[in-house]
PDB file of C-alpha atoms and ligand atoms in Angstrom:
ATOM      1  CA  MET A   1      -1.284  -0.641 -61.970  1.00 84.00           C
ATOM      2  CA  THR A   2      -3.268  -3.571 -60.659  1.00 93.00           C
ATOM      3  CA  MET A   3      -5.707  -5.149 -62.753  1.00 97.00           C
ATOM      4  CA  LYS A   4      -9.152  -3.340 -62.735  1.00 97.00           C
ATOM      5  CA  GLN A   5     -12.602  -4.806 -63.925  1.00 97.00           C
ATOM      6  CA  PHE A   6     -16.003  -3.644 -64.772  1.00 98.00           C
ATOM      7  CA  SER A   7     -19.321  -5.186 -65.385  1.00 98.00           C
ATOM      8  CA  VAL A   8     -21.222  -5.301 -68.904  1.00 98.00           C
ATOM      9  CA  ARG A   9     -24.948  -6.019 -69.242  1.00 98.00           C
ATOM     10  CA  SER A  10     -26.008  -7.149 -72.310  1.00 98.00           C
ATOM     11  CA  HIS A  11     -29.665  -7.000 -73.327  1.00 98.00           C
ATOM     12  CA  SER A  12     -30.071  -9.617 -76.157  1.00 96.00           C
ATOM     13  CA  GLN A  13     -28.853 -12.721 -77.224  1.00 96.00           C
ATOM     14  CA  PHE A  14     -26.230 -11.318 -79.606  1.00 96.00           C
ATOM     15  CA  GLU A  15     -24.732  -7.733 -79.077  1.00 97.00           C
ATOM     16  CA  MET A  16     -22.022  -5.649 -79.135  1.00 97.00           C
ATOM     17  CA  ILE A  17     -21.325  -3.094 -76.868  1.00 98.00           C
ATOM     18  CA  ASP A  18     -18.957  -0.165 -77.094  1.00 98.00           C
ATOM     19  CA  ILE A  19     -16.665  -0.442 -73.972  1.00 98.00           C
ATOM     20  CA  THR A  20     -14.155   2.522 -75.158  1.00 98.00           C
ATOM     21  CA  ASP A  21     -15.228   4.914 -72.583  1.00 98.00           C
ATOM     22  CA  ALA A  22     -15.089   2.730 -69.562  1.00 98.00           C
ATOM     23  CA  VAL A  23     -11.362   1.621 -70.608  1.00 98.00           C
ATOM     24  CA  ARG A  24     -10.447   5.109 -70.971  1.00 97.00           C
ATOM     25  CA  SER A  25     -12.078   5.913 -67.621  1.00 97.00           C
ATOM     26  CA  ILE A  26      -9.609   3.172 -65.960  1.00 97.00           C
ATOM     27  CA  LEU A  27      -6.620   4.786 -67.789  1.00 96.00           C
ATOM     28  CA  LYS A  28      -7.606   8.148 -66.510  1.00 96.00           C
ATOM     29  CA  GLU A  29      -8.047   6.944 -62.803  1.00 96.00           C
ATOM     30  CA  GLU A  30      -4.915   5.196 -62.896  1.00 95.00           C
ATOM     31  CA  LYS A  31      -3.142   8.305 -64.532  1.00 96.00           C
ATOM     32  CA  ILE A  32      -1.605   5.836 -67.131  1.00 95.00           C
ATOM     33  CA  GLN A  33       0.309   7.965 -69.693  1.00 95.00           C
ATOM     34  CA  SER A  34       1.997   5.471 -72.043  1.00 97.00           C
ATOM     35  CA  GLY A  35       2.082   1.491 -72.248  1.00 96.00           C
ATOM     36  CA  ILE A  36       0.132  -1.332 -73.396  1.00 97.00           C
ATOM     37  CA  CYS A  37      -3.432  -1.728 -72.433  1.00 98.00           C
ATOM     38  CA  HIS A  38      -4.649  -5.132 -72.458  1.00 98.00           C
ATOM     39  CA  VAL A  39      -8.528  -5.947 -72.154  1.00 98.00           C
ATOM     40  CA  PHE A  40      -9.626  -9.526 -71.384  1.00 98.00           C
ATOM     41  CA  VAL A  41     -12.844 -11.093 -70.980  1.00 98.00           C
ATOM     42  CA  PRO A  42     -13.237 -13.928 -68.800  1.00 98.00           C
ATOM     43  CA  HIS A  43     -15.990 -15.768 -70.520  1.00 98.00           C
ATOM     44  CA  THR A  44     -16.494 -18.548 -73.077  1.00 98.00           C
ATOM     45  CA  THR A  45     -19.444 -17.274 -74.896  1.00 98.00           C
ATOM     46  CA  ALA A  46     -18.346 -13.850 -75.118  1.00 98.00           C
ATOM     47  CA  ALA A  47     -15.336 -11.755 -76.730  1.00 98.00           C
ATOM     48  CA  VAL A  48     -13.756  -8.467 -77.202  1.00 98.00           C
ATOM     49  CA  THR A  49     -12.906  -6.985 -80.620  1.00 98.00           C
ATOM     50  CA  ILE A  50     -12.061  -3.548 -82.331  1.00 98.00           C
ATOM     51  CA  ASN A  51     -14.066  -2.354 -84.914  1.00 98.00           C
ATOM     52  CA  GLU A  52     -16.151   0.557 -86.539  1.00 97.00           C
ATOM     53  CA  ASN A  53     -18.006   2.809 -83.922  1.00 93.00           C
ATOM     54  CA  ALA A  54     -19.528   5.399 -86.497  1.00 95.00           C
ATOM     55  CA  ASP A  55     -22.305   3.275 -88.221  1.00 96.00           C
ATOM     56  CA  PRO A  56     -24.349   1.130 -85.867  1.00 94.00           C
ATOM     57  CA  ASP A  57     -25.081  -1.027 -88.889  1.00 96.00           C
ATOM     58  CA  VAL A  58     -21.347  -2.122 -88.875  1.00 97.00           C
ATOM     59  CA  PRO A  59     -21.649  -4.081 -85.381  1.00 96.00           C
ATOM     60  CA  ALA A  60     -25.119  -5.456 -86.528  1.00 96.00           C
ATOM     61  CA  ASP A  61     -23.681  -6.646 -89.746  1.00 97.00           C
ATOM     62  CA  ILE A  62     -20.715  -8.385 -88.039  1.00 98.00           C
ATOM     63  CA  MET A  63     -23.255 -10.213 -85.812  1.00 97.00           C
ATOM     64  CA  MET A  64     -25.413 -11.372 -88.794  1.00 97.00           C
ATOM     65  CA  GLY A  65     -22.019 -12.483 -90.725  1.00 97.00           C
ATOM     66  CA  LEU A  66     -21.032 -14.713 -87.729  1.00 98.00           C
ATOM     67  CA  ASP A  67     -24.383 -16.071 -87.321  1.00 96.00           C
ATOM     68  CA  ASN A  68     -24.460 -16.798 -91.122  1.00 97.00           C
ATOM     69  CA  LEU A  69     -20.857 -18.586 -90.583  1.00 97.00           C
ATOM     70  CA  ILE A  70     -22.012 -20.278 -87.470  1.00 98.00           C
ATOM     71  CA  PRO A  71     -25.603 -21.242 -87.351  1.00 96.00           C
ATOM     72  CA  LEU A  72     -27.285 -21.682 -84.008  1.00 95.00           C
ATOM     73  CA  LYS A  73     -28.473 -25.020 -84.759  1.00 95.00           C
ATOM     74  CA  ASP A  74     -26.255 -27.836 -86.286  1.00 95.00           C
ATOM     75  CA  ARG A  75     -25.021 -31.408 -85.287  1.00 96.00           C
ATOM     76  CA  TYR A  76     -23.371 -29.761 -82.239  1.00 97.00           C
ATOM     77  CA  ARG A  77     -22.808 -32.155 -79.132  1.00 97.00           C
ATOM     78  CA  HIS A  78     -22.407 -29.727 -76.491  1.00 96.00           C
ATOM     79  CA  MET A  79     -25.484 -30.448 -74.002  1.00 94.00           C
ATOM     80  CA  GLU A  80     -25.788 -26.920 -73.064  1.00 95.00           C
ATOM     81  CA  GLY A  81     -26.875 -26.194 -76.314  1.00 95.00           C
ATOM     82  CA  ASN A  82     -25.003 -22.867 -77.126  1.00 97.00           C
ATOM     83  CA  SER A  83     -22.297 -24.388 -78.887  1.00 98.00           C
ATOM     84  CA  ALA A  84     -22.546 -21.498 -81.709  1.00 98.00           C
ATOM     85  CA  ALA A  85     -21.557 -18.959 -78.882  1.00 98.00           C
ATOM     86  CA  HIS A  86     -18.509 -21.041 -77.895  1.00 98.00           C
ATOM     87  CA  ILE A  87     -17.300 -21.012 -81.522  1.00 98.00           C
ATOM     88  CA  LYS A  88     -17.985 -17.222 -82.169  1.00 98.00           C
ATOM     89  CA  ALA A  89     -16.204 -16.521 -78.789  1.00 98.00           C
ATOM     90  CA  SER A  90     -13.101 -18.294 -80.099  1.00 98.00           C
ATOM     91  CA  LEU A  91     -13.274 -16.890 -83.476  1.00 98.00           C
ATOM     92  CA  VAL A  92     -13.377 -13.241 -82.253  1.00 98.00           C
ATOM     93  CA  GLY A  93     -10.807 -13.812 -79.004  1.00 98.00           C
ATOM     94  CA  ALA A  94     -10.883 -13.178 -75.294  1.00 98.00           C
ATOM     95  CA  SER A  95      -8.537 -10.164 -75.473  1.00 98.00           C
ATOM     96  CA  GLU A  96      -7.528  -6.997 -77.262  1.00 98.00           C
ATOM     97  CA  MET A  97      -4.169  -5.072 -76.935  1.00 98.00           C
ATOM     98  CA  VAL A  98      -4.334  -1.137 -77.581  1.00 98.00           C
ATOM     99  CA  PHE A  99      -1.142   1.108 -77.257  1.00 98.00           C
ATOM    100  CA  VAL A 100      -1.506   3.834 -74.578  1.00 98.00           C
ATOM    101  CA  GLU A 101       0.175   7.319 -75.551  1.00 98.00           C
ATOM    102  CA  ASN A 102      -0.102  10.611 -73.802  1.00 96.00           C
ATOM    103  CA  GLY A 103      -2.772   9.197 -71.608  1.00 95.00           C
ATOM    104  CA  GLU A 104      -5.180   8.213 -74.616  1.00 96.00           C
ATOM    105  CA  LEU A 105      -5.781   4.796 -76.294  1.00 98.00           C
ATOM    106  CA  VAL A 106      -4.114   4.541 -79.667  1.00 98.00           C
ATOM    107  CA  LEU A 107      -7.213   3.953 -81.916  1.00 98.00           C
ATOM    108  CA  GLY A 108      -7.983   4.808 -85.435  1.00 97.00           C
ATOM    109  CA  THR A 109     -10.767   7.525 -85.774  1.00 96.00           C
ATOM    110  CA  TRP A 110     -13.380   4.976 -86.279  1.00 97.00           C
ATOM    111  CA  GLN A 111     -12.422   2.481 -84.059  1.00 98.00           C
ATOM    112  CA  SER A 112     -13.720   1.419 -80.675  1.00 98.00           C
ATOM    113  CA  LEU A 113     -13.325  -1.515 -78.503  1.00 98.00           C
ATOM    114  CA  PHE A 114     -16.580  -3.723 -78.398  1.00 98.00           C
ATOM    115  CA  PHE A 115     -17.654  -6.274 -75.891  1.00 98.00           C
ATOM    116  CA  CYS A 116     -19.296  -9.239 -78.052  1.00 98.00           C
ATOM    117  CA  GLU A 117     -22.076 -10.999 -76.530  1.00 98.00           C
ATOM    118  CA  PHE A 118     -22.900 -14.081 -78.211  1.00 98.00           C
ATOM    119  CA  ASP A 119     -25.010 -15.744 -75.481  1.00 98.00           C
ATOM    120  CA  GLY A 120     -27.039 -13.125 -73.622  1.00 98.00           C
ATOM    121  CA  PRO A 121     -28.644 -11.442 -72.041  1.00 98.00           C
ATOM    122  CA  ARG A 122     -26.336 -11.775 -68.994  1.00 97.00           C
ATOM    123  CA  THR A 123     -24.137  -9.548 -66.879  1.00 98.00           C
ATOM    124  CA  ARG A 124     -20.422  -9.922 -67.759  1.00 98.00           C
ATOM    125  CA  GLN A 125     -16.974  -8.811 -66.608  1.00 98.00           C
ATOM    126  CA  VAL A 126     -14.105  -7.092 -68.465  1.00 98.00           C
ATOM    127  CA  TYR A 127     -10.652  -7.055 -67.016  1.00 98.00           C
ATOM    128  CA  VAL A 128      -8.201  -4.326 -68.057  1.00 98.00           C
ATOM    129  CA  ASN A 129      -4.453  -4.170 -67.112  1.00 98.00           C
ATOM    130  CA  CYS A 130      -1.884  -1.715 -68.429  1.00 95.00           C
ATOM    131  CA  LEU A 131       1.942  -2.466 -68.686  1.00 92.00           C
TER     132      LEU A 131
HETATM  133 ZN1   ZN B 201     -21.811 -23.918 -73.238  1.00 63.64          ZN
END
Protein backbone atom coordinates (compact mmCIF):
# COMPACT_ATOMS: atom_id res chain seq x y z
CA MET A 1 0.00 0.00 0.00
CA THR A 2 0.99 3.62 -0.31
CA MET A 3 1.26 5.67 2.83
CA LYS A 4 -2.06 6.99 4.17
CA GLN A 5 -2.70 9.84 6.56
CA PHE A 6 -5.50 11.22 8.66
CA SER A 7 -6.02 14.27 10.85
CA VAL A 8 -6.45 14.33 14.61
CA ARG A 9 -7.88 17.37 16.35
CA SER A 10 -6.80 17.82 19.96
CA HIS A 11 -8.93 19.96 22.25
CA SER A 12 -6.60 20.68 25.15
CA GLN A 13 -2.93 21.22 25.88
CA PHE A 14 -2.39 17.61 26.96
CA GLU A 15 -4.52 14.84 25.58
CA MET A 16 -4.39 11.18 24.61
CA ILE A 17 -6.70 10.35 21.71
CA ASP A 18 -7.54 6.76 20.78
CA ILE A 19 -6.73 6.37 17.07
CA THR A 20 -7.09 2.57 16.86
CA ASP A 21 -10.33 2.64 14.87
CA ALA A 22 -8.92 5.16 12.40
CA VAL A 23 -5.94 2.86 11.78
CA ARG A 24 -8.25 -0.18 11.51
CA SER A 25 -10.31 1.66 8.87
CA ILE A 26 -7.20 2.14 6.75
CA LEU A 27 -6.35 -1.57 7.00
CA LYS A 28 -9.88 -2.45 5.86
CA GLU A 29 -9.85 0.06 3.00
CA GLU A 30 -6.50 -1.25 1.83
CA LYS A 31 -7.55 -4.89 2.36
CA ILE A 32 -4.40 -5.61 4.36
CA GLN A 33 -4.56 -9.19 5.65
CA SER A 34 -1.17 -9.62 7.25
CA GLY A 35 2.01 -7.66 7.75
CA ILE A 36 3.42 -4.89 9.86
CA CYS A 37 1.54 -1.64 10.37
CA HIS A 38 3.66 1.39 11.12
CA VAL A 39 2.03 4.48 12.67
CA PHE A 40 4.04 7.70 12.67
CA VAL A 41 3.36 11.26 13.82
CA PRO A 42 5.32 13.99 11.96
CA HIS A 43 5.42 16.38 14.91
CA THR A 44 7.98 17.43 17.50
CA THR A 45 5.49 18.05 20.33
CA ALA A 46 3.21 15.04 19.84
CA ALA A 47 3.75 11.29 19.95
CA VAL A 48 2.11 7.91 19.57
CA THR A 49 1.96 5.12 22.12
CA ILE A 50 0.11 1.91 22.98
CA ASN A 51 -1.61 1.67 26.32
CA GLU A 52 -4.84 0.85 28.17
CA ASN A 53 -8.13 1.80 26.57
CA ALA A 54 -10.52 0.48 29.22
CA ASP A 55 -10.10 2.95 32.06
CA PRO A 56 -9.89 6.60 30.92
CA ASP A 57 -8.03 7.33 34.16
CA VAL A 58 -4.99 5.52 32.71
CA PRO A 59 -4.33 8.03 29.89
CA ALA A 60 -5.05 10.84 32.37
CA ASP A 61 -2.54 9.37 34.81
CA ILE A 62 0.07 8.92 32.07
CA MET A 63 -0.27 12.60 31.23
CA MET A 64 -0.07 13.56 34.90
CA GLY A 65 2.99 11.34 35.41
CA LEU A 66 4.77 12.87 32.42
CA ASP A 67 3.89 16.32 33.68
CA ASN A 68 5.37 15.47 37.08
CA LEU A 69 8.57 14.22 35.44
CA ILE A 70 8.88 17.10 32.99
CA PRO A 71 7.52 20.36 34.41
CA LEU A 72 6.14 23.01 32.06
CA LYS A 73 8.46 25.62 33.54
CA ASP A 74 12.14 25.01 34.14
CA ARG A 75 15.40 26.57 33.07
CA TYR A 76 14.67 25.72 29.43
CA ARG A 77 16.45 27.69 26.72
CA HIS A 78 14.11 27.09 23.75
CA MET A 79 12.53 30.46 22.93
CA GLU A 80 9.16 29.02 21.89
CA GLY A 81 8.43 28.10 25.49
CA ASN A 82 7.27 24.55 24.82
CA SER A 83 10.37 22.57 25.73
CA ALA A 84 8.41 20.30 28.06
CA ALA A 85 6.29 19.21 25.08
CA HIS A 86 9.41 18.51 22.98
CA ILE A 87 10.94 16.39 25.77
CA LYS A 88 7.72 14.40 26.31
CA ALA A 89 7.45 13.78 22.55
CA SER A 90 10.97 12.37 22.45
CA LEU A 91 10.41 10.18 25.50
CA VAL A 92 7.15 8.69 24.22
CA GLY A 93 8.28 8.45 20.60
CA ALA A 94 7.04 9.36 17.14
CA SER A 95 6.03 5.88 15.99
CA GLU A 96 4.59 2.51 16.88
CA MET A 97 4.65 -0.78 15.02
CA VAL A 98 1.79 -3.29 15.25
CA PHE A 99 1.50 -6.70 13.59
CA VAL A 100 -1.51 -7.36 11.36
CA GLU A 101 -2.99 -10.86 11.16
CA ASN A 102 -6.25 -11.90 9.47
CA GLY A 103 -6.96 -8.27 8.67
CA GLU A 104 -6.81 -7.19 12.32
CA LEU A 105 -4.29 -5.26 14.38
CA VAL A 106 -2.62 -7.63 16.85
CA LEU A 107 -3.23 -5.76 20.10
CA GLY A 108 -3.86 -7.03 23.61
CA THR A 109 -7.40 -6.95 24.96
CA TRP A 110 -6.85 -3.68 26.80
CA GLN A 111 -4.47 -2.06 24.34
CA SER A 112 -5.19 0.83 22.00
CA LEU A 113 -3.08 3.11 19.87
CA PHE A 114 -3.10 6.62 21.30
CA PHE A 115 -2.11 9.87 19.69
CA CYS A 116 -0.43 11.92 22.45
CA GLU A 117 -0.85 15.68 22.34
CA PHE A 118 1.66 17.63 24.43
CA ASP A 119 1.16 21.13 23.04
CA GLY A 120 -2.46 21.46 21.98
CA PRO A 121 -5.02 22.26 21.00
CA ARG A 122 -4.02 21.72 17.38
CA THR A 123 -4.87 19.80 14.26
CA ARG A 124 -2.29 17.08 13.75
CA GLN A 125 -1.47 14.41 11.20
CA VAL A 126 -0.94 10.69 11.60
CA TYR A 127 0.78 8.62 8.88
CA VAL A 128 0.08 4.93 8.44
CA ASN A 129 1.84 2.42 6.24
CA CYS A 130 1.77 -1.37 6.14
CA LEU A 131 4.48 -3.67 4.86
ZN1 LIG B 1 9.13 24.40 20.29
